[in-house]
Amino acid sequence: MSIRTNILLRVYLAFGLILLFAAAVLFQLCRVQFVQGKKWQAMSKVQSTRYKNIEAARGNIFSVDGSLLATSVPEYELRMDMLAGGIENDKIFNEKIDSLAMKLSGFFGDKSAREYSRIFRDARKDSSRYQLVRRKVTYHELKEIRKFPIFNLGKYKGGLIVVQQNKRIRPFRFLAERTIGYKNENVKNGVGLEGAYASYINGESGKRLERRMAGGVWMPVNDDDEIAPKEGADIISTIDVNMQDVVQTALEKQLIFTKADHGTAILMEVATGEVRAVANYTRMPDGTFKEKFNYAIAGNQDPGSTFKLASYMALLEDNKVDTSTMVNTGEYPIPGHLIKDSHGSIGRVSVKKAFEKSSNAAVAYLVNTSYKNDQSKFTDHLYDWHLNEKMQLQIPGEAQPVVKNPGNRSWNKNMTLPQMAYGYEMQLTPLKMLTFYNAVANNGKLVTPVFVKEIRRLGNTVERFQTRVVNEKICSDVTLKKMQEMLEGVVLEGSGREYVYNPLYKIAGKTGTAQVADANKGYKAKKQYQASFCGYFPADHPKYSLIVVINDPKNGYYAASVSGPAFREIADRIYASDMEVNQTPAHLIGNTTLPKFKQGNLKALKKVYNKLGVKPLYASATPNGIDTSSGIAFEDNKYKTGTVPNVTGMGLSDALYSLGNAGYKVTVKGSGTVTTQSVTGGSLIPKGSKITIELQ
């Protein structure tokens, strides 16, 4: 082959390869343009622009008295377009940038004027359109910054870019912290009211068009491409700020004094079930206390002796015992276990006295012997009172109550029933126990606790929450009256007298000391205790119910001395500040005071009053008088034949006369006026029975 032919072949081959390459490029261009065009166009838009969600300002949470518990405050991030229209000319930029740097340095004090100037000049060289100036700027600071050199040229000429962010704050800081709760990106399910009502509080997010800048920074385009967010609705809670402060202060003080691990206190309004205050404290490693866990609604544990209210209520309702029934205290053996009274035996006493002194042996014996052959009859009462059910609270995290029945696999026919009688072999939260006591204070009406009264949007009510009645009457009026008197007796004469009793007003309640089981080692491990006091006040016309629970105290463990002082302090301060319960009604009477008298022979009393000329014009100050314009209309003390007369308020002679005529033997303690009687008036007991009356 000649040299010429060889050269031509190489040229043709090279030319052919060039044509082939050109054809491939042309083919690929057509493919990208027409076949994959939409795909690449969409990708280009995604990579260069995007719509970002703008979080709406969350709604406020208010207390029942109108105080702000949680709110959203705008916080701003400031950036600067270094090539904005007003400073596009280098001369103008150089003339004014040092003045801006000096203003920012003097205002924030974080950098020198020279540092600010250098940052801005370097950003100018890099043609930055989104240079960071400052994070976490308040609204008031922003108003001042807009007046600074360059920034005062206007929204677009000055180059100031303001990115708003919402910051959640609590004006009262740690007050009701766990009840208010929180919701953020790191928590899947929110906590407290913030989490439970997030769908209302969150509002509707807006959208903002952003453009991708060099370095992966996204910059807002302009306000024309922005969809404004809609603020969330407001929540009106049942929390009272002043009461919350009282409860938290008293609980923390007692936790520190008793060197406890954690504790909770709940204050509730009797009639409505509205929770006025909830405090939950946990000891931190440094010895301080913080709200880290909601023990009030999630702290499931053996309630201990506070549960005796339910046990005695069942016994009285089924007529198994009466308040005068005599029972031994001290010890009660059951197969495999000996039930003991922590303070030792107080001998053979009435059921009322056994309750007041919190005898474990007495209640275990009474429940076990009364229901041994029909154990489900006892647990049926507990189920009828809904103690085994969740209360469907308005905030998340409620623990499932554990109340056994004979159908459970873990039920022991010899041990479970007597141990349940004094608050073991079950799991109940403090709020669950308080709700049951609240029903006794509420004349038998069981209502669920309420945390939120209503939801408002722009001042208009969106939804209002009413009190939900679970059971109109948990027991008969006779049983209810006896239980109320027994609860008052605990404070007047029983385990609560030393630490809870206040002579200015009546308190009813019950102590509860329970040994807490270790999750792995049971009750045989290092002994830990839970001390509780649950009750209500004022006992003669209850308005508030309250429970204080303190866990693992190191400075004593009996409920009366551990939880009692905190209960007393809270009750005293609430009573002193609430004019509805701490106010003597005004009486318009002709005689400003009436002679003090004792109940008894009303015929003789009327004769004395007539001789004295006592005739009130408008109102009567006597407990058994009825208002008339012509004088006092008296009501005699009546009782059914065969029942115990009510001698409370009588003098000794009248009390002995009434009880003696009714056929009962009387033991007298003290002198003065009858304040208590061992058997409640109206009770059915055999004639010849012994009744003790106490006079003061």
XYZ file of C-alpha atoms in Angstrom:
696
model
C 0.000 0.000 0.000
C 1.288 3.408 -1.006
C 2.020 6.121 1.474
C -0.713 8.289 -0.058
C -3.382 5.598 0.412
C -2.250 4.996 3.992
C -2.569 8.713 4.822
C -6.024 8.948 3.224
C -7.276 5.945 5.222
C -6.115 7.532 8.461
C -7.751 10.841 7.578
C -11.029 9.137 6.639
C -10.938 7.121 9.883
C -10.293 10.207 11.994
C -13.002 12.119 10.176
C -15.398 9.236 10.615
C -14.709 9.109 14.342
C -15.265 12.855 14.603
C -18.596 12.523 12.768
C -19.560 9.617 15.004
C -18.685 11.604 18.118
C -20.614 14.629 16.826
C -23.629 12.406 16.115
C -23.459 10.976 19.635
C -23.296 14.465 21.166
C -26.203 15.606 18.996
C -28.174 12.519 19.984
C -27.490 13.103 23.664
C -28.472 16.780 23.388
C -31.768 15.809 21.774
C -32.317 13.163 24.451
C -31.619 15.584 27.293
C -33.727 18.317 25.693
C -36.767 16.353 24.612
C -36.765 13.055 26.498
C -35.333 14.028 29.897
C -36.109 17.727 29.750
C -38.851 17.790 32.384
C -36.783 15.738 34.790
C -33.765 18.072 34.630
C -35.919 21.181 34.724
C -37.597 19.961 37.925
C -34.232 19.092 39.434
C -32.898 22.515 38.536
C -35.813 24.167 40.309
C -35.363 21.991 43.395
C -31.681 22.746 43.604
C -32.005 26.471 43.006
C -35.320 27.358 44.691
C -37.621 25.817 47.259
C -40.672 26.587 49.341
C -39.897 26.371 53.040
C -42.572 26.002 55.726
C -42.846 28.995 58.059
C -43.797 27.868 61.532
C -46.858 29.670 62.883
C -46.743 31.439 66.222
C -48.160 28.939 68.706
C -51.193 29.882 70.747
C -50.919 31.025 74.346
C -51.678 29.013 77.473
C -53.427 30.966 80.212
C -54.160 30.183 83.839
C -57.732 30.266 85.116
C -57.098 33.740 86.561
C -55.888 35.091 83.201
C -52.141 34.939 83.838
C -49.950 33.955 80.894
C -48.342 30.544 81.453
C -46.786 29.983 78.002
C -46.485 32.125 74.884
C -44.538 32.451 71.625
C -42.179 35.404 71.302
C -40.678 36.333 67.905
C -36.914 36.057 67.660
C -34.999 37.246 64.613
C -31.920 36.259 62.659
C -30.324 39.208 60.807
C -28.492 38.797 57.505
C -27.262 41.297 54.914
C -27.190 41.455 51.115
C -23.789 43.006 50.413
C -24.804 43.905 46.834
C -28.145 45.571 47.660
C -29.257 48.505 45.506
C -28.434 51.220 48.038
C -24.802 50.104 48.447
C -24.167 48.741 44.957
C -21.749 51.627 44.347
C -18.372 50.950 46.029
C -18.001 54.589 47.044
C -21.275 54.628 48.974
C -20.469 51.253 50.550
C -17.028 52.367 51.721
C -18.391 55.642 53.101
C -21.072 54.051 55.270
C -19.896 50.552 56.220
C -17.619 51.774 59.028
C -20.490 53.767 60.554
C -22.657 50.630 60.525
C -19.829 48.614 62.092
C -19.447 51.147 64.904
C -23.195 51.128 65.619
C -23.393 47.329 65.757
C -20.296 47.109 67.956
C -21.678 49.653 70.408
C -25.146 48.076 70.411
C -24.197 44.415 70.922
C -20.719 44.774 72.404
C -19.661 41.357 71.104
C -17.130 42.505 68.493
C -15.059 45.596 67.889
C -15.997 48.036 65.128
C -12.880 46.974 63.224
C -13.955 43.287 63.324
C -17.430 44.112 62.038
C -15.946 46.270 59.268
C -13.546 43.501 58.216
C -16.350 40.908 58.118
C -18.525 43.119 55.935
C -15.673 44.058 53.559
C -14.637 40.411 53.136
C -18.260 39.493 52.430
C -18.411 42.282 49.857
C -15.357 40.852 48.065
C -17.046 37.441 47.987
C -20.231 39.041 46.609
C -22.217 37.542 49.497
C -25.945 38.109 49.208
C -26.794 36.496 52.567
C -24.121 37.428 55.119
C -24.947 36.566 58.748
C -25.013 39.626 61.012
C -26.579 38.406 64.268
C -28.744 35.573 65.629
C -31.367 35.743 68.415
C -32.354 39.378 68.068
C -35.454 40.600 69.908
C -38.187 42.721 68.377
C -37.165 45.802 70.363
C -33.541 45.373 69.253
C -34.669 45.008 65.643
C -36.555 48.316 65.815
C -33.343 50.099 66.831
C -31.168 48.280 64.289
C -33.405 49.388 61.408
C -32.312 52.979 62.202
C -28.589 52.208 61.738
C -26.598 53.524 58.715
C -27.233 51.580 55.464
C -30.106 49.639 57.096
C -32.093 52.894 57.257
C -32.093 53.099 53.451
C -35.118 50.817 53.389
C -36.084 47.211 53.030
C -34.477 46.540 49.657
C -31.819 49.279 49.321
C -30.347 48.743 52.790
C -29.800 45.020 52.271
C -31.088 44.019 55.732
C -32.697 40.559 55.578
C -34.798 39.625 58.620
C -35.646 35.948 59.223
C -38.275 35.517 61.936
C -38.273 32.524 64.268
C -40.640 31.826 67.177
C -39.331 31.103 70.634
C -41.531 29.472 73.292
C -41.240 31.017 76.745
C -42.931 30.593 80.144
C -43.253 33.938 81.961
C -43.420 32.173 85.352
C -40.474 29.940 84.386
C -40.701 26.752 86.518
C -44.290 27.235 87.685
C -46.412 24.196 86.641
C -43.591 23.309 84.254
C -44.535 19.654 83.750
C -48.270 20.358 83.454
C -47.717 23.038 80.811
C -45.278 20.684 79.089
C -43.432 21.189 75.821
C -43.383 20.179 72.173
C -40.392 20.383 69.862
C -38.805 18.666 66.875
C -36.872 16.231 69.064
C -39.985 14.908 70.813
C -42.360 12.724 68.823
C -45.261 13.094 71.259
C -45.467 16.366 73.159
C -45.710 16.567 76.930
C -48.451 18.154 79.055
C -50.894 20.689 77.666
C -48.446 21.707 74.925
C -48.516 18.167 73.569
C -52.150 17.280 74.223
C -53.533 20.367 72.460
C -50.832 20.762 69.824
C -53.383 20.549 66.990
C -55.040 23.717 68.365
C -51.944 25.548 69.604
C -49.755 24.960 66.530
C -51.843 26.998 64.089
C -51.301 26.711 60.327
C -47.816 26.939 58.831
C -47.081 29.358 56.001
C -44.689 29.048 53.020
C -41.771 31.144 51.837
C -39.870 30.945 48.519
C -36.103 30.653 49.003
C -33.208 30.643 46.547
C -30.053 28.607 46.946
C -26.921 30.704 47.297
C -23.220 29.879 47.130
C -22.102 27.674 49.985
C -25.476 25.920 50.267
C -27.182 28.861 52.008
C -30.884 29.467 51.316
C -32.049 33.059 51.020
C -35.682 34.301 51.061
C -36.653 35.708 47.668
C -39.281 38.330 48.562
C -42.502 38.762 50.470
C -44.645 38.485 47.320
C -43.977 34.743 47.211
C -44.810 34.217 50.889
C -47.955 32.653 52.371
C -48.382 34.069 55.869
C -48.858 31.567 58.710
C -51.966 31.596 60.936
C -51.471 31.800 64.674
C -52.645 28.966 66.908
C -55.576 29.002 69.323
C -55.264 29.869 73.018
C -55.762 27.376 75.849
C -57.464 28.428 79.096
C -56.239 26.009 81.759
C -57.653 25.413 85.240
C -54.332 26.184 86.935
C -54.332 29.086 89.399
C -50.930 30.823 89.476
C -51.056 31.791 93.160
C -52.226 28.357 94.284
C -49.622 26.691 92.087
C -46.922 28.748 93.771
C -48.211 27.765 97.216
C -48.282 24.060 96.347
C -44.835 24.017 94.727
C -43.218 25.953 97.569
C -44.688 23.765 100.314
C -43.845 20.516 98.519
C -40.251 21.490 97.745
C -39.716 22.691 101.302
C -40.885 19.359 102.730
C -38.888 17.321 100.209
C -35.741 19.158 101.280
C -36.540 18.722 104.988
C -37.266 14.987 104.703
C -34.365 14.389 102.258
C -36.777 12.598 99.930
C -36.164 11.327 96.410
C -39.282 12.734 94.768
C -42.828 13.819 95.440
C -46.053 15.249 94.096
C -48.925 17.413 95.320
C -52.279 18.043 93.622
C -54.945 20.599 94.542
C -58.403 20.138 93.025
C -61.711 21.968 93.294
C -64.285 19.596 94.765
C -67.462 20.470 92.851
C -65.951 20.844 89.376
C -62.891 18.587 89.462
C -60.817 21.471 88.098
C -57.154 21.030 88.988
C -55.892 24.267 90.517
C -52.286 23.172 91.051
C -49.974 20.239 90.305
C -46.374 19.980 91.496
C -43.939 17.168 90.645
C -40.377 17.279 91.930
C -37.421 14.943 91.446
C -34.117 15.213 93.321
C -31.242 15.955 90.959
C -27.621 14.792 91.444
C -26.650 18.222 92.786
C -29.376 18.033 95.473
C -31.810 20.485 93.863
C -35.349 19.561 92.825
C -36.752 19.892 89.320
C -39.874 18.800 87.458
C -38.677 15.885 85.348
C -41.566 13.410 85.589
C -45.309 13.767 86.134
C -45.757 11.528 89.185
C -49.288 12.882 89.666
C -50.695 11.075 86.632
C -48.018 8.501 85.804
C -46.605 7.506 89.216
C -48.341 4.157 89.699
C -47.602 2.626 93.125
C -49.251 0.870 96.065
C -51.362 3.608 97.699
C -51.024 2.217 101.215
C -53.400 3.267 104.001
C -55.104 6.018 102.008
C -56.870 3.108 100.274
C -58.567 2.148 103.551
C -61.252 4.671 102.652
C -62.416 2.309 99.892
C -62.149 -0.762 102.138
C -64.280 0.685 104.940
C -66.737 2.146 102.452
C -67.346 -1.335 101.017
C -67.748 -2.823 104.510
C -70.233 -0.152 105.575
C -72.153 -0.268 102.310
C -72.618 -4.035 102.616
C -73.579 -3.714 106.312
C -70.662 -5.944 107.275
C -69.705 -3.563 110.095
C -70.750 -0.279 111.639
C -68.595 2.480 113.059
C -69.207 1.054 116.566
C -68.229 -2.521 115.689
C -65.369 -3.634 117.933
C -62.216 -5.053 116.385
C -58.767 -6.135 117.578
C -55.650 -4.268 116.504
C -51.947 -5.036 116.535
C -51.477 -8.226 114.522
C -53.468 -10.378 112.111
C -51.889 -13.591 110.789
C -52.654 -14.867 107.298
C -51.041 -17.890 105.613
C -47.424 -17.015 104.899
C -47.537 -13.508 106.374
C -48.198 -11.597 109.591
C -49.916 -8.242 109.128
C -48.778 -5.785 111.805
C -49.696 -2.286 112.875
C -46.681 -0.021 112.544
C -47.382 1.719 115.869
C -48.311 -1.455 117.745
C -51.637 -2.540 119.201
C -54.125 -0.080 120.643
C -56.256 -2.949 121.965
C -59.828 -3.746 121.020
C -61.427 -0.591 119.645
C -64.343 0.563 117.498
C -64.112 0.521 113.717
C -64.105 4.307 113.769
C -61.125 4.398 116.122
C -59.308 1.712 114.096
C -59.705 3.864 110.993
C -58.597 7.013 112.783
C -55.480 5.310 114.128
C -54.864 3.541 110.783
C -54.742 -0.054 112.000
C -53.632 -2.412 109.213
C -54.499 -5.512 111.214
C -58.051 -4.344 111.879
C -59.005 -3.567 108.274
C -57.273 -6.701 106.945
C -59.220 -8.841 109.418
C -62.546 -7.136 108.689
C -62.234 -7.374 104.890
C -60.869 -10.919 104.918
C -63.521 -12.354 107.252
C -66.355 -10.412 105.614
C -65.555 -11.344 101.999
C -63.500 -14.545 102.286
C -66.287 -16.710 100.881
C -67.208 -14.211 98.158
C -64.012 -12.304 97.382
C -65.268 -10.842 94.121
C -67.966 -8.951 96.040
C -65.232 -6.725 97.471
C -63.459 -6.141 94.170
C -66.810 -5.511 92.447
C -67.132 -2.386 94.596
C -63.724 -1.171 93.416
C -64.713 -1.758 89.805
C -68.069 -0.027 90.329
C -66.110 2.975 91.597
C -64.011 2.829 88.382
C -60.753 2.495 90.323
C -59.521 0.032 87.685
C -60.058 2.425 84.772
C -58.118 5.302 83.286
C -59.775 8.676 83.801
C -59.342 9.819 80.164
C -57.411 12.891 81.238
C -56.898 15.919 79.021
C -53.125 15.537 79.165
C -51.137 12.491 77.967
C -49.197 10.024 80.091
C -51.869 8.631 82.439
C -50.807 5.265 83.858
C -53.156 2.283 83.680
C -54.485 1.489 87.183
C -53.916 -2.076 88.381
C -56.725 -3.419 90.609
C -56.861 -7.188 90.851
C -59.900 -9.444 91.006
C -60.228 -13.199 91.755
C -60.114 -13.904 88.019
C -56.532 -12.684 87.712
C -53.763 -15.276 87.475
C -51.779 -13.541 90.232
C -54.691 -13.624 92.703
C -53.899 -15.564 95.896
C -57.060 -16.623 97.698
C -55.357 -16.462 101.106
C -53.185 -13.352 100.804
C -54.417 -10.947 98.128
C -57.713 -9.859 99.700
C -56.402 -8.936 103.183
C -53.397 -7.131 101.688
C -55.589 -5.173 99.287
C -57.595 -4.037 102.313
C -54.770 -1.755 103.451
C -53.522 -0.648 100.039
C -51.163 -3.292 98.653
C -51.290 -5.646 95.642
C -52.510 -2.796 93.411
C -51.173 0.206 91.503
C -52.887 3.602 91.618
C -51.659 7.099 90.769
C -51.905 9.973 93.276
C -54.480 11.717 91.055
C -56.593 8.558 90.945
C -56.608 8.366 94.745
C -57.400 12.067 95.067
C -60.337 11.733 92.660
C -61.873 9.071 94.919
C -61.490 11.247 98.035
C -62.906 14.164 96.070
C -66.063 12.115 95.464
C -66.550 11.699 99.226
C -66.176 15.460 99.665
C -68.565 16.010 96.724
C -71.471 14.190 98.417
C -70.738 10.983 96.541
C -70.469 12.423 93.025
C -67.380 11.091 91.219
C -66.035 13.503 88.584
C -62.948 13.311 86.398
C -60.166 15.876 86.864
C -60.219 18.834 84.466
C -57.052 20.605 83.263
C -58.471 22.742 80.424
C -61.607 24.909 80.660
C -61.822 26.141 77.078
C -60.068 26.843 73.796
C -60.235 30.331 72.257
C -59.267 31.682 68.873
C -59.067 35.452 68.421
C -60.944 35.870 71.691
C -63.861 33.638 70.635
C -64.566 30.327 72.336
C -63.912 27.386 70.018
C -64.607 24.630 72.524
C -65.613 24.552 76.191
C -65.006 21.550 78.449
C -67.586 20.672 81.080
C -67.147 18.594 84.204
C -67.632 14.911 83.331
C -69.547 12.908 85.938
C -68.454 9.264 86.100
C -70.738 8.161 88.929
C -73.571 10.245 90.388
C -73.474 8.413 93.731
C -70.666 6.089 94.769
C -72.468 4.954 97.931
C -75.533 5.567 100.077
C -75.951 8.785 102.049
C -75.721 6.855 105.334
C -72.362 5.321 104.376
C -71.142 8.627 102.991
C -71.960 10.462 106.215
C -70.119 7.888 108.286
C -67.054 7.984 106.060
C -66.969 11.786 106.201
C -67.085 11.679 109.997
C -64.350 9.037 110.090
C -62.123 11.157 107.836
C -62.692 14.154 110.103
C -61.878 11.931 113.061
C -58.453 11.132 111.615
C -57.531 14.819 111.933
C -59.400 15.481 115.187
C -58.364 12.398 117.145
C -56.320 10.117 114.928
C -53.040 9.843 113.062
C -53.356 13.289 111.477
C -54.027 15.360 114.575
C -50.451 16.330 115.518
C -49.414 17.596 112.065
C -52.638 18.471 110.189
C -55.212 19.681 112.711
C -56.103 23.390 112.636
C -58.588 24.740 115.209
C -59.726 27.524 112.842
C -61.332 25.242 110.265
C -62.091 21.565 109.738
C -59.912 19.246 107.679
C -60.841 15.683 106.717
C -58.337 13.191 105.392
C -56.280 10.055 105.795
C -52.623 9.199 106.235
C -50.970 6.515 104.132
C -47.554 4.932 104.686
C -46.642 2.267 102.138
C -43.481 0.254 101.660
C -42.381 0.560 98.035
C -41.246 -2.573 96.228
C -38.007 -2.644 94.252
C -38.690 -3.499 90.608
C -36.260 -6.461 90.709
C -35.872 -7.430 94.370
C -39.381 -6.862 95.729
C -40.059 -5.752 99.319
C -37.071 -7.624 100.782
C -34.543 -5.180 99.370
C -33.544 -1.953 101.102
C -36.741 -0.558 102.587
C -38.200 2.467 100.851
C -41.452 4.147 101.796
C -44.104 6.332 100.259
C -45.810 8.764 102.626
C -49.192 10.234 101.657
C -51.869 12.445 103.082
C -55.093 12.792 101.121
C -58.129 14.780 102.134
C -60.269 17.884 101.693
C -61.121 21.173 103.391
C -63.060 22.903 104.894
C -64.651 19.611 105.948
C -68.043 21.104 106.850
C -68.464 22.615 103.341
C -65.644 21.201 101.183
C -64.237 23.335 98.393
C -60.784 21.839 97.797
C -59.362 18.331 97.846
C -55.622 17.809 98.181
C -53.068 15.005 98.146
C -49.392 15.154 99.061
C -47.200 12.144 98.253
C -43.517 11.989 99.228
C -41.316 9.066 98.139
C -38.270 7.596 99.808
C -37.829 10.135 102.636
C -34.647 9.712 104.683
C -35.745 11.901 107.608
C -38.639 9.798 108.954
C -41.158 7.852 106.906
C -44.540 7.948 108.684
C -47.081 9.775 106.527
C -48.332 12.062 109.287
C -44.919 13.616 109.947
C -43.633 13.466 106.354
C -46.607 14.533 104.180
C -48.825 16.033 106.890
C -46.896 19.322 107.340
C -46.943 20.048 103.603
C -50.688 19.298 103.455
C -51.316 21.588 106.436
C -49.215 24.423 104.989
C -50.982 24.286 101.621
C -54.444 24.056 103.179
C -53.743 26.918 105.611
C -52.505 29.268 102.896
C -55.338 28.432 100.489
C -57.918 28.812 103.253
C -56.449 32.172 104.285
C -56.427 33.542 100.741
C -59.787 32.246 99.458
C -62.508 34.592 100.632
C -65.234 32.165 99.606
C -64.196 29.651 102.250
C -62.619 32.035 104.773
C -65.420 34.500 105.331
C -68.019 34.736 108.069
C -71.410 35.623 106.531
C -72.828 38.990 107.537
C -75.923 38.771 109.715
C -78.465 41.558 109.962
C -79.966 40.838 113.347
C -81.779 42.840 115.938
C -79.687 41.343 118.729
C -76.124 41.368 117.470
C -75.249 38.266 119.506
C -77.459 35.605 120.998
C -76.781 33.778 124.242
C -74.751 30.603 123.702
C -76.776 27.487 124.340
C -76.413 23.723 124.237
C -78.724 21.430 122.343
C -81.151 19.447 124.456
C -84.418 20.438 126.110
C -85.775 23.031 123.706
C -88.831 23.687 125.851
C -86.597 24.989 128.621
C -84.488 26.940 126.115
C -87.532 28.727 124.713
C -88.626 29.687 128.208
C -85.209 31.204 128.940
C -85.161 33.097 125.631
C -88.638 34.514 126.281
C -87.584 35.731 129.720
C -84.528 37.415 128.172
C -86.633 38.976 125.425
C -84.467 37.533 122.662
C -86.169 38.139 119.321
C -83.917 38.699 116.286
C -85.426 40.939 113.622
C -83.813 39.517 110.463
C -81.500 36.594 110.935
C -80.586 33.956 113.422
C -77.045 33.271 114.529
C -77.994 29.945 116.123
C -77.135 26.743 114.320
C -80.663 25.338 114.565
C -82.720 28.526 114.216
C -84.777 29.433 111.159
C -85.085 33.047 109.996
C -88.399 34.681 110.713
C -89.396 38.278 111.340
C -91.250 37.282 114.477
C -88.463 35.441 116.234
C -86.552 32.183 116.205
C -88.352 29.117 114.884
C -86.817 26.149 116.702
C -86.267 22.686 115.280
C -86.180 19.795 117.701
C -83.608 17.003 117.371
C -85.562 13.991 116.165
C -84.439 10.416 115.649
C -86.093 7.135 114.773
C -86.926 4.732 117.569
C -84.290 2.015 117.787
C -81.504 4.189 116.358
C -78.735 6.067 118.148
C -79.662 9.684 118.998
C -77.367 12.462 117.795
C -76.160 14.145 121.002
C -73.400 16.299 119.478
C -73.667 19.830 120.868
C -75.623 18.790 123.993
C -74.580 19.229 127.583
C -73.781 16.156 129.669
C -77.165 15.816 131.407
C -79.154 16.063 128.158
C -76.812 13.646 126.376
C -77.065 11.072 129.202
C -80.852 11.508 129.246
C -81.196 10.963 125.455
C -78.831 7.992 125.208
C -80.094 6.414 128.429
C -83.738 6.615 127.325
C -82.723 5.024 124.009
C -81.310 2.039 125.944
C -77.537 2.531 125.604
C -74.718 2.474 128.157
C -72.670 5.669 128.141
C -68.989 6.297 128.887
C -68.008 9.941 129.348
C -64.679 11.648 128.623
C -64.002 15.324 129.369
C -66.425 18.077 130.327
C -68.413 20.808 128.635
C -70.319 20.191 125.396
C -70.436 16.889 123.484
C -68.046 17.154 120.497
C -67.907 13.541 119.322
C -69.717 10.271 119.912
C -68.260 6.841 119.137
C -71.396 5.753 117.253
C -72.837 8.073 114.600
C -76.343 9.392 115.155
C -78.937 7.374 113.240
C -76.937 4.129 113.396
C -78.655 0.819 114.137
C -76.994 -1.036 117.031
C -78.419 -3.352 119.710
C -79.744 -1.840 122.907
C -77.355 -2.165 125.809
C -74.362 -1.384 123.575
C -71.628 0.894 124.921
C -71.309 4.407 123.462
C -68.461 6.768 124.352
C -69.060 10.515 124.245
C -66.306 13.112 124.447
C -66.930 16.607 125.793
C -64.907 19.799 125.457
